[in-house]
Short mmCIF file of C-alpha atoms and ligand atoms in Angstrom, two decimals:
data_model
loop_
_atom_site.label_atom_id
_atom_site.label_comp_id
_atom_site.label_asym_id
_atom_site.label_seq_id
_atom_site.Cartn_x
_atom_site.Cartn_y
_atom_site.Cartn_z
CA MET A 284 98.55 129.64 114.97
CA SER A 285 99.67 130.40 111.43
CA ALA A 286 97.57 132.14 108.91
CA ASN A 287 97.41 128.98 106.90
CA PRO A 288 96.59 126.41 109.76
CA THR A 289 97.69 122.63 109.27
CA TYR A 290 95.29 119.92 109.47
CA ALA A 291 95.47 116.21 109.46
CA VAL A 292 92.60 113.56 108.61
CA TYR A 293 92.00 109.94 109.67
CA THR A 294 89.88 107.65 108.02
CA LEU A 295 87.83 104.75 109.43
CA GLY A 296 85.86 102.52 107.27
CA CYS A 297 84.93 101.85 103.57
CA LYS A 298 86.33 103.23 100.27
CA LEU A 299 83.46 105.65 100.04
CA ASN A 300 84.97 107.37 103.23
CA TYR A 301 88.27 107.39 101.71
CA ALA A 302 86.93 108.96 98.65
CA GLU A 303 84.96 111.69 100.64
CA SER A 304 87.98 112.19 103.13
CA SER A 305 90.29 112.93 100.09
CA ALA A 306 87.78 115.12 98.81
CA ILE A 307 87.33 117.40 101.70
CA SER A 308 91.24 117.23 101.77
CA ARG A 309 91.48 118.91 98.46
CA ARG A 310 89.05 121.49 99.19
CA LEU A 311 90.27 122.39 102.21
CA SER A 312 93.94 122.53 100.72
CA GLU A 313 92.28 124.38 97.81
CA GLN A 314 91.54 127.20 100.32
CA GLY A 315 95.05 127.47 101.94
CA TYR A 316 94.89 124.63 105.04
CA ASN A 317 98.08 122.82 104.71
CA LYS A 318 97.78 118.90 105.16
CA VAL A 319 99.81 116.98 107.34
CA SER A 320 100.18 113.33 108.21
CA PHE A 321 97.86 112.37 111.56
CA LYS A 322 101.17 111.57 113.31
CA GLU A 323 102.50 115.15 113.14
CA LYS A 324 101.62 118.56 115.01
CA ALA A 325 98.53 119.71 113.43
CA ASP A 326 95.99 122.85 114.42
CA ILE A 327 93.17 120.58 113.24
CA TYR A 328 92.50 116.90 113.45
CA ILE A 329 89.45 115.80 111.35
CA ILE A 330 88.27 112.12 112.06
CA ASN A 331 85.81 110.36 109.13
CA THR A 332 84.27 108.00 111.29
CA CYS A 333 82.28 104.49 110.03
CA SER A 334 79.19 103.18 111.42
CA VAL A 335 79.40 99.80 110.41
CA THR A 336 82.43 98.51 112.91
CA ASN A 337 81.17 97.65 116.54
CA GLU A 338 84.01 99.29 118.09
CA ALA A 339 83.42 102.90 116.20
CA ASP A 340 82.86 104.59 119.59
CA LYS A 341 86.10 102.91 121.09
CA GLU A 342 88.17 103.59 118.10
CA CYS A 343 87.01 107.28 117.85
CA ARG A 344 87.96 107.88 121.46
CA MET A 345 91.54 106.56 120.76
CA VAL A 346 92.03 108.49 117.56
CA VAL A 347 91.07 111.67 119.67
CA ARG A 348 93.28 110.89 122.14
CA ASN A 349 96.37 110.37 120.21
CA ALA A 350 95.83 113.49 118.18
CA LEU A 351 95.63 115.36 121.57
CA ASN A 352 98.58 113.59 122.80
CA THR A 353 100.42 114.97 119.58
CA SER A 354 98.99 118.28 119.81
CA PRO A 355 97.25 119.23 123.06
CA GLY A 356 95.55 122.43 122.00
CA ALA A 357 94.30 121.11 118.59
CA PHE A 358 90.66 121.72 116.95
CA ILE A 359 89.18 118.32 116.48
CA ALA A 360 86.22 117.53 114.03
CA VAL A 361 84.54 114.21 114.05
CA ILE A 362 82.65 113.66 110.76
CA GLY A 363 80.88 111.11 108.74
CA CYS A 364 78.49 107.88 109.35
CA TYR A 365 78.83 107.38 113.09
CA ALA A 366 78.95 111.13 113.93
CA GLN A 367 75.35 111.20 111.89
CA LEU A 368 74.48 108.15 113.67
CA LYS A 369 75.39 108.83 117.28
CA PRO A 370 76.25 112.66 117.55
CA GLU A 371 75.39 112.80 121.40
CA GLU A 372 77.91 109.68 122.30
CA ILE A 373 80.83 111.52 120.10
CA ALA A 374 80.03 115.10 121.54
CA LYS A 375 80.58 113.68 124.80
CA ILE A 376 84.22 112.33 123.91
CA GLU A 377 86.49 114.62 125.52
CA GLY A 378 88.45 116.95 123.46
CA VAL A 379 86.17 116.72 120.65
CA ASP A 380 85.10 120.32 119.57
CA ILE A 381 82.69 119.80 116.54
CA VAL A 382 80.44 117.03 115.10
CA LEU A 383 79.48 116.79 111.53
CA GLY A 384 76.93 114.46 110.11
CA ALA A 385 76.13 113.29 106.74
CA SER A 386 75.64 116.63 105.05
CA GLU A 387 77.53 119.00 106.87
CA LYS A 388 81.07 117.53 106.59
CA PHE A 389 81.49 118.62 103.08
CA ASN A 390 80.81 122.08 104.37
CA ILE A 391 83.50 121.46 107.00
CA ALA A 392 85.62 124.92 105.98
CA ASN A 393 82.75 126.99 107.33
CA TYR A 394 82.91 125.75 110.67
CA LEU A 395 86.82 125.96 111.02
CA GLN A 396 86.55 129.97 110.97
CA LYS A 397 87.30 130.05 114.73
CA LEU A 398 89.65 127.34 116.07
CA ASP A 399 89.40 127.92 119.82
CA LYS A 400 88.79 124.85 121.76
CA ASN A 401 85.27 124.65 122.98
CA SER A 402 84.18 123.81 126.15
CA PHE A 403 81.59 121.29 124.77
CA ALA A 404 81.20 120.19 121.22
CA GLU A 405 78.55 121.50 118.81
CA ILE A 406 76.87 119.19 116.85
CA HIS A 407 75.48 119.75 113.19
CA SER A 408 73.81 116.67 111.94
CA CYS A 409 70.90 116.35 109.62
CA GLU A 410 67.50 114.99 109.38
CA ILE A 411 68.47 111.78 107.20
CA ASP A 412 64.85 110.92 106.31
CA GLN A 413 65.13 114.23 104.16
CA PRO A 414 66.21 114.16 100.48
CA LEU A 415 70.12 114.93 100.60
CA GLU A 416 72.37 116.45 98.12
CA PHE A 417 74.82 113.99 96.30
CA HIS A 418 78.39 115.30 96.76
CA ALA A 419 80.83 113.77 94.40
CA ALA A 420 84.14 112.70 95.66
CA HIS A 421 87.04 110.30 94.73
CA SER A 422 90.41 109.18 96.27
CA SER A 423 93.75 110.70 95.57
CA GLY A 424 96.10 109.05 97.86
CA GLU A 425 98.09 106.97 95.17
CA ARG A 426 98.62 107.76 91.58
CA THR A 427 97.60 104.12 90.21
CA ARG A 428 94.02 103.46 91.40
CA SER A 429 91.21 106.01 92.43
CA PHE A 430 88.09 105.10 94.04
CA LEU A 431 85.37 107.25 92.41
CA LYS A 432 81.89 107.87 94.55
CA VAL A 433 78.88 107.52 91.77
CA GLN A 434 76.24 106.83 94.15
CA ASP A 435 75.36 107.37 97.68
CA GLY A 436 72.87 106.32 100.45
CA CYS A 437 70.51 103.25 99.84
CA ASP A 438 66.59 102.88 99.94
CA TYR A 439 66.92 99.07 101.04
CA VAL A 440 65.96 98.01 104.48
CA CYS A 441 68.06 95.11 105.30
CA SER A 442 67.19 94.14 109.01
CA TYR A 443 70.69 94.25 110.30
CA CYS A 444 72.14 97.36 108.27
CA THR A 445 72.46 101.32 109.62
CA ILE A 446 74.05 102.66 106.55
CA PRO A 447 70.90 103.89 105.47
CA LEU A 448 70.35 105.89 108.93
CA ALA A 449 73.94 107.23 108.58
CA ARG A 450 74.02 107.73 104.80
CA GLY A 451 70.43 108.84 104.26
CA ARG A 452 68.00 107.76 101.09
CA SER A 453 69.73 106.72 97.58
CA ARG A 454 71.03 109.54 95.24
CA SER A 455 73.73 109.65 92.65
CA ASN A 456 75.57 111.80 90.17
CA ASN A 457 74.82 112.13 86.66
CA ILE A 458 76.40 110.41 83.69
CA GLU A 459 77.91 113.64 82.20
CA LYS A 460 79.25 114.85 85.80
CA VAL A 461 80.62 111.28 86.35
CA ILE A 462 82.42 111.62 82.98
CA GLU A 463 84.07 114.96 83.98
CA ASN A 464 85.26 113.65 87.21
CA ILE A 465 87.09 110.72 85.21
CA TYR A 466 88.64 112.66 82.85
CA GLU A 467 89.71 115.08 85.88
CA ILE A 468 91.20 111.43 87.36
CA ALA A 469 92.80 110.29 84.11
CA ASN A 470 94.89 113.76 83.94
CA LYS A 471 96.39 112.74 87.13
CA GLY A 472 97.80 109.93 85.60
CA VAL A 473 95.86 107.09 87.22
CA ARG A 474 95.08 103.90 85.59
CA GLU A 475 92.63 102.41 87.17
CA ILE A 476 89.00 103.77 88.42
CA VAL A 477 86.88 101.73 90.72
CA LEU A 478 83.13 102.95 90.50
CA THR A 479 82.08 103.13 94.32
CA GLY A 480 78.93 103.50 95.90
CA VAL A 481 76.58 102.40 98.88
CA ASN A 482 74.27 100.61 96.33
CA LEU A 483 75.85 101.07 93.17
CA GLY A 484 73.42 98.94 91.18
CA ASP A 485 70.79 101.95 92.19
CA PHE A 486 72.78 104.49 90.43
CA GLY A 487 70.46 106.92 88.44
CA ILE A 488 68.45 108.73 90.99
CA ASN A 489 69.73 112.35 90.64
CA GLU A 490 66.87 114.39 91.82
CA PRO A 491 66.83 114.62 95.54
CA GLY A 492 63.46 113.02 96.79
CA SER A 493 62.69 111.56 93.42
CA ASP A 494 61.78 107.69 93.04
CA LYS A 495 62.41 107.86 89.26
CA HIS A 496 65.40 106.39 87.62
CA HIS A 497 66.42 108.87 84.85
CA GLU A 498 69.55 107.24 84.08
CA THR A 499 70.72 103.60 84.84
CA PHE A 500 73.83 102.08 86.16
CA PHE A 501 73.88 99.94 82.62
CA GLN A 502 73.73 103.45 80.90
CA LEU A 503 76.73 104.56 83.04
CA VAL A 504 78.74 101.67 81.77
CA GLN A 505 78.18 101.96 78.32
CA GLY A 506 78.80 105.76 78.48
CA ILE A 507 82.19 104.88 80.31
CA GLU A 508 83.34 102.27 77.20
CA LYS A 509 83.07 105.33 74.65
CA LEU A 510 85.86 107.12 76.66
CA ASP A 511 89.48 107.62 75.07
CA VAL A 512 91.42 107.36 78.33
CA PRO A 513 94.04 104.70 79.07
CA VAL A 514 92.32 103.57 82.28
CA ARG A 515 90.80 100.66 83.10
CA PHE A 516 87.44 100.56 85.37
CA ARG A 517 86.13 98.11 88.22
CA ILE A 518 83.03 97.76 89.59
CA SER A 519 82.96 97.61 93.23
CA SER A 520 80.36 95.99 95.12
CA ILE A 521 76.78 95.47 93.35
CA GLU A 522 73.45 93.86 94.59
CA PRO A 523 72.93 90.56 93.14
CA ASN A 524 69.63 91.40 92.14
CA LEU A 525 70.76 94.72 90.39
CA LEU A 526 73.68 92.97 88.53
CA THR A 527 71.78 92.56 85.40
CA ASP A 528 72.29 90.28 82.56
CA ASP A 529 73.00 93.24 80.30
CA ILE A 530 75.67 94.62 82.50
CA ILE A 531 77.37 91.12 82.51
CA ARG A 532 77.04 90.68 78.94
CA TRP A 533 78.50 94.16 78.14
CA VAL A 534 81.61 93.46 80.84
CA SER A 535 82.42 90.16 79.03
CA THR A 536 83.13 92.23 75.72
CA SER A 537 84.58 95.50 77.28
CA GLN A 538 87.62 96.94 76.39
CA LYS A 539 87.22 99.19 79.41
CA PHE A 540 85.67 97.25 82.37
CA VAL A 541 87.75 94.44 83.84
CA PRO A 542 86.52 90.74 84.80
CA HIS A 543 86.13 91.25 88.22
CA PHE A 544 82.73 91.42 90.24
CA HIS A 545 82.23 91.60 93.88
CA ILE A 546 78.47 90.51 94.92
CA PRO A 547 77.24 90.55 98.00
CA LEU A 548 75.61 87.00 99.18
CA GLN A 549 75.53 87.47 103.32
CA SER A 550 73.43 83.93 103.40
CA GLY A 551 73.24 81.13 101.40
CA SER A 552 70.05 80.00 103.16
CA ASP A 553 66.68 81.31 102.09
CA THR A 554 65.37 81.54 105.63
CA ILE A 555 68.18 83.87 106.30
CA LEU A 556 67.97 85.72 103.52
CA LYS A 557 64.62 86.40 104.14
CA LYS A 558 65.41 87.39 107.65
CA MET A 559 67.76 89.94 106.59
CA ARG A 560 65.31 91.20 104.20
CA ARG A 561 67.59 91.00 101.40
CA ARG A 562 65.99 91.31 97.67
CA TYR A 563 66.94 87.91 96.55
CA LEU A 564 66.95 84.39 97.06
CA ARG A 565 70.00 81.89 96.67
CA ASP A 566 68.88 80.66 93.07
CA VAL A 567 69.19 84.37 91.99
CA TYR A 568 73.12 84.50 93.39
CA SER A 569 73.84 81.23 91.68
CA GLU A 570 72.25 82.28 88.03
CA ARG A 571 74.39 85.48 88.26
CA VAL A 572 77.53 83.58 88.87
CA GLN A 573 76.91 81.07 86.25
CA LEU A 574 75.87 83.52 83.72
CA ILE A 575 79.21 85.27 84.44
CA LYS A 576 81.16 82.18 84.32
CA SER A 577 79.93 81.04 81.07
CA LEU A 578 81.18 84.36 79.50
CA MET A 579 84.11 84.78 81.34
CA LEU A 580 85.60 81.87 82.54
CA HIS A 581 88.38 83.46 84.55
CA CYS A 582 86.33 86.29 85.90
CA CYS A 583 87.25 86.91 89.57
CA ILE A 584 84.18 86.85 91.73
CA GLY A 585 84.30 88.06 95.48
CA ALA A 586 81.30 87.92 97.92
CA ASP A 587 80.55 88.95 101.44
CA VAL A 588 78.82 86.90 103.72
CA ILE A 589 77.69 87.22 107.56
CA ALA A 590 78.23 84.33 110.06
CA GLY A 591 75.69 83.63 112.90
CA PHE A 592 72.77 86.27 112.03
CA HIS A 593 70.07 85.85 114.62
CA GLY A 594 68.30 82.54 114.10
CA GLU A 595 70.91 80.93 112.19
CA THR A 596 71.00 77.44 113.08
CA GLU A 597 73.50 74.88 112.43
CA GLU A 598 71.63 73.79 109.12
CA ASP A 599 71.06 77.07 108.15
CA PHE A 600 75.02 77.63 108.30
CA MET A 601 75.72 74.46 106.34
CA GLU A 602 73.65 75.49 104.00
CA THR A 603 75.62 78.58 103.29
CA TYR A 604 78.95 76.79 103.66
CA THR A 605 77.89 74.23 101.15
CA PHE A 606 76.43 76.68 98.82
CA LEU A 607 79.72 78.61 98.71
CA ASN A 608 81.75 75.63 98.51
CA GLU A 609 80.06 74.59 95.50
CA LEU A 610 79.76 77.75 94.07
CA ASP A 611 82.37 78.88 91.45
CA ILE A 612 83.45 82.17 93.49
CA SER A 613 87.08 83.21 94.03
CA TYR A 614 87.10 84.70 97.29
CA LEU A 615 84.91 85.54 100.50
CA HIS A 616 84.77 88.78 102.83
CA ALA A 617 83.49 86.64 105.90
CA PHE A 618 82.06 88.96 108.72
CA THR A 619 80.81 87.96 112.07
CA TYR A 620 77.16 89.11 112.80
CA SER A 621 76.88 91.89 115.61
CA GLU A 622 74.01 93.60 116.61
CA ARG A 623 73.54 97.30 115.38
CA SER A 624 71.05 99.68 117.55
CA ASN A 625 67.93 100.87 115.64
CA THR A 626 67.94 98.06 113.38
CA LEU A 627 65.17 95.46 113.19
CA ALA A 628 67.64 92.27 113.50
CA ALA A 629 68.55 93.87 117.15
CA GLU A 630 65.30 93.08 118.28
CA SER A 631 65.25 89.36 117.64
CA LYS A 632 65.42 87.11 120.41
CA GLU A 633 67.23 84.72 118.63
CA ALA A 634 71.01 85.41 119.19
CA VAL A 635 73.32 82.89 118.43
CA PRO A 636 76.04 82.66 120.80
CA LEU A 637 79.16 84.79 120.16
CA GLU A 638 81.69 81.62 120.23
CA ILE A 639 79.75 79.84 117.85
CA ARG A 640 79.44 83.22 115.53
CA ARG A 641 83.34 83.48 115.51
CA LYS A 642 83.60 79.73 114.86
CA ARG A 643 81.39 79.95 111.81
CA THR A 644 83.53 82.97 110.74
CA ARG A 645 86.47 81.23 110.86
CA MET A 646 85.33 78.29 108.81
CA LEU A 647 84.24 80.92 106.10
CA ARG A 648 87.82 82.42 106.20
CA ILE A 649 89.65 79.28 105.72
CA LEU A 650 87.28 78.46 102.82
CA SER A 651 87.98 81.73 101.23
CA GLU A 652 91.52 80.84 101.27
CA LYS A 653 90.78 77.60 99.69
CA LYS A 654 88.87 79.14 97.06
CA LEU A 655 91.39 82.17 96.30
CA ARG A 656 94.06 79.44 95.86
CA ASN A 657 91.75 77.32 93.53
CA PHE A 658 91.01 80.40 91.32
CA TYR A 659 94.88 81.23 91.14
CA LEU A 660 95.61 77.90 90.37
CA GLN A 661 92.76 78.03 87.21
CA ASN A 662 94.67 81.25 86.40
CA MET A 663 98.25 79.43 85.68
CA GLY A 664 99.52 79.79 82.08
CA GLN A 665 97.39 82.67 81.55
CA GLU A 666 98.74 86.18 80.02
CA ARG A 667 96.78 89.10 81.71
CA ASP A 668 97.27 92.79 82.01
CA VAL A 669 99.00 93.66 85.34
CA LEU A 670 99.15 97.17 86.56
CA PHE A 671 101.69 97.88 89.26
CA GLU A 672 100.92 99.48 92.28
CA GLY A 673 104.13 100.40 93.78
CA HIS A 674 104.38 98.25 96.52
CA VAL A 675 108.03 97.12 96.62
CA ASN A 676 109.37 94.31 99.04
CA ASP A 677 112.63 92.47 98.74
CA GLY A 678 112.95 93.24 95.11
CA TRP A 679 109.79 92.30 94.41
CA GLN A 680 107.20 94.26 92.57
CA TYR A 681 103.43 93.98 92.84
CA GLY A 682 100.43 94.53 90.90
CA HIS A 683 96.75 92.95 90.13
CA THR A 684 95.90 91.72 86.96
CA ASP A 685 92.81 92.57 85.38
CA ASN A 686 90.77 89.67 87.21
CA TYR A 687 92.00 90.65 90.46
CA VAL A 688 95.09 87.98 90.88
CA ARG A 689 98.03 89.61 92.99
CA VAL A 690 101.24 88.99 91.07
CA ARG A 691 105.09 89.93 92.02
CA ILE A 692 107.75 90.10 89.51
CA SER A 693 111.24 90.77 90.39
CA SER A 694 113.03 94.12 88.76
CA ASP A 695 115.12 96.92 89.16
CA GLU A 696 113.17 99.20 87.37
CA ILE A 697 110.67 101.09 89.13
CA LEU A 698 107.26 99.74 87.44
CA LYS A 699 104.77 101.76 89.61
CA ASN A 700 101.73 102.67 87.47
CA SER A 701 102.79 100.94 84.21
CA MET A 702 101.13 98.27 82.80
CA TYR A 703 102.48 95.16 81.85
CA LYS A 704 101.52 91.86 80.24
CA LEU A 705 102.56 89.09 82.27
CA ARG A 706 102.24 85.00 81.89
CA LEU A 707 101.43 83.73 85.67
CA ILE A 708 103.67 80.85 86.13
CA ALA A 709 103.11 79.90 89.83
CA ILE A 710 101.82 80.30 93.41
CA ASN A 711 104.82 81.43 95.72
CA GLU A 712 105.31 80.84 99.30
CA GLU A 713 103.89 83.82 100.41
CA GLY A 714 100.36 83.11 98.58
CA THR A 715 100.75 85.61 95.60
CA VAL A 716 101.59 84.59 92.06
CA ASP A 717 104.91 84.81 90.10
CA GLY A 718 104.68 86.36 86.45
CA GLU A 719 107.03 86.31 83.70
CA VAL A 720 107.05 89.43 81.30
CA VAL A 721 105.56 88.77 78.00
CA SER A 722 105.35 92.53 76.91
CA SER A 723 105.12 96.09 78.45
CA SER A 724 101.52 96.60 77.09
CA VAL A 725 100.35 100.07 77.12
CA ASP A 726 102.92 103.11 76.89
CA SER A 727 102.86 105.92 79.18
CA PRO A 728 99.97 108.24 78.28
CA THR A 729 100.27 111.76 77.84
CA PHE A 730 97.72 113.47 80.40
CA ASN A 731 95.59 115.96 78.85
CA PHE A 732 92.25 114.24 78.22
CA GLN A 733 89.61 116.58 77.05
CA LEU A 734 85.81 115.98 77.44
CA SER A 735 85.38 117.58 73.88
CA THR A 736 87.61 114.89 72.17
CA SER A 737 85.71 111.86 73.41
CA ASN A 738 82.00 112.64 73.30
S1 SF4 B 846 71.59 97.25 100.60
FE1 SF4 B 846 71.01 96.32 102.53
S2 SF4 B 846 73.10 96.06 103.63
FE2 SF4 B 846 73.66 97.32 101.64
S3 SF4 B 846 73.95 99.38 102.51
FE3 SF4 B 846 71.52 99.04 101.70
S4 SF4 B 846 70.38 98.26 103.65
FE4 SF4 B 846 72.69 98.35 103.89
#
């Protein structure tokens, strides 16, 4: 093994996991480790796991096997949510050397001093009900868009969810440090930052163990508005009960935040929302959507929805379907409910047969396609700012508008990371939207933004 061992990272799951994998990689590279792709031979393979997928165990096993097929003697570290939730299960997977949970994953370098294969896996996971430190992270794979983690963990107890068990209590960065992170990202040339967290609207709990909100997500939004950086900001998923009028009104006049919200609904039936232990009823959700649309006619609104939750009757499901059908939203992320051990819902005796769960999910996905097409049609003729992402196919270059319409134009120039104003002219055969150039709206920035110049 060389003096500078090589390592590769494989990430399963959400944007937060991607942001954290990037942060862990940056730290390892700073310490002299050389990063290679997961398909290449490496001395160390790191697998950052997810607890949301039902197949976590199977997926993890498969990724470990692939890594060891490529480099039979490599050191295997399994980290992240599933590693925190089920460390013993992972430790039993043949070839795994170390299992690191919610806190320890950020100290991975300390565990890589000695890379001899272990005859059994060492487990280092924390007491998840104890206050945990906040670790800042952002993704840096592509230059165009970065996911910036500003909050972690969750204090809610939705009856189907294991995330609080895998990530612990809510905690977050403070505004000053988030702004430092934003300048660091902007100086790399990134043009869009997505504020990310487990329960983003709960931003503001800084002190581990404290129940007091010292800062709020709205204050963060206001703080970001003042920054002098050529970056647009997107808010990732935010709970309907935490998406306040103040935030919506602010975004509607913002020069920095784009008109796009992703608001988890999960069910359109109050009976099911109560069984899920969500903190709102359907009226709150429709009020949020109405306020957004009254202020921002072309705002994109996405929703998460779970099909076939325990006790969901045909009437409950149709209530959800009709509610979503009538609501002015733009797309859905539909998930089939599946039981998670150690959750309240898993103990329920009202299981919906799997084929019915799947049928309902299919219906919701078809509804989502209809909604998206409708939303795109509402945007025809609009002039919107498009950030090109570098995806090129058959001479077409792709990007997203501020309000999240996926757009393409034909161009010989390399447009990656440039912002153009486009007129949206037609939905094409692949379901994206063809645009025509109105202007190249924002010039290429110089990257030397300083904290002192803006605050
Ligand atoms: S809000 Fe509910 S679903 Fe979301 S992470 Fe917290 S417990 Fe899970």
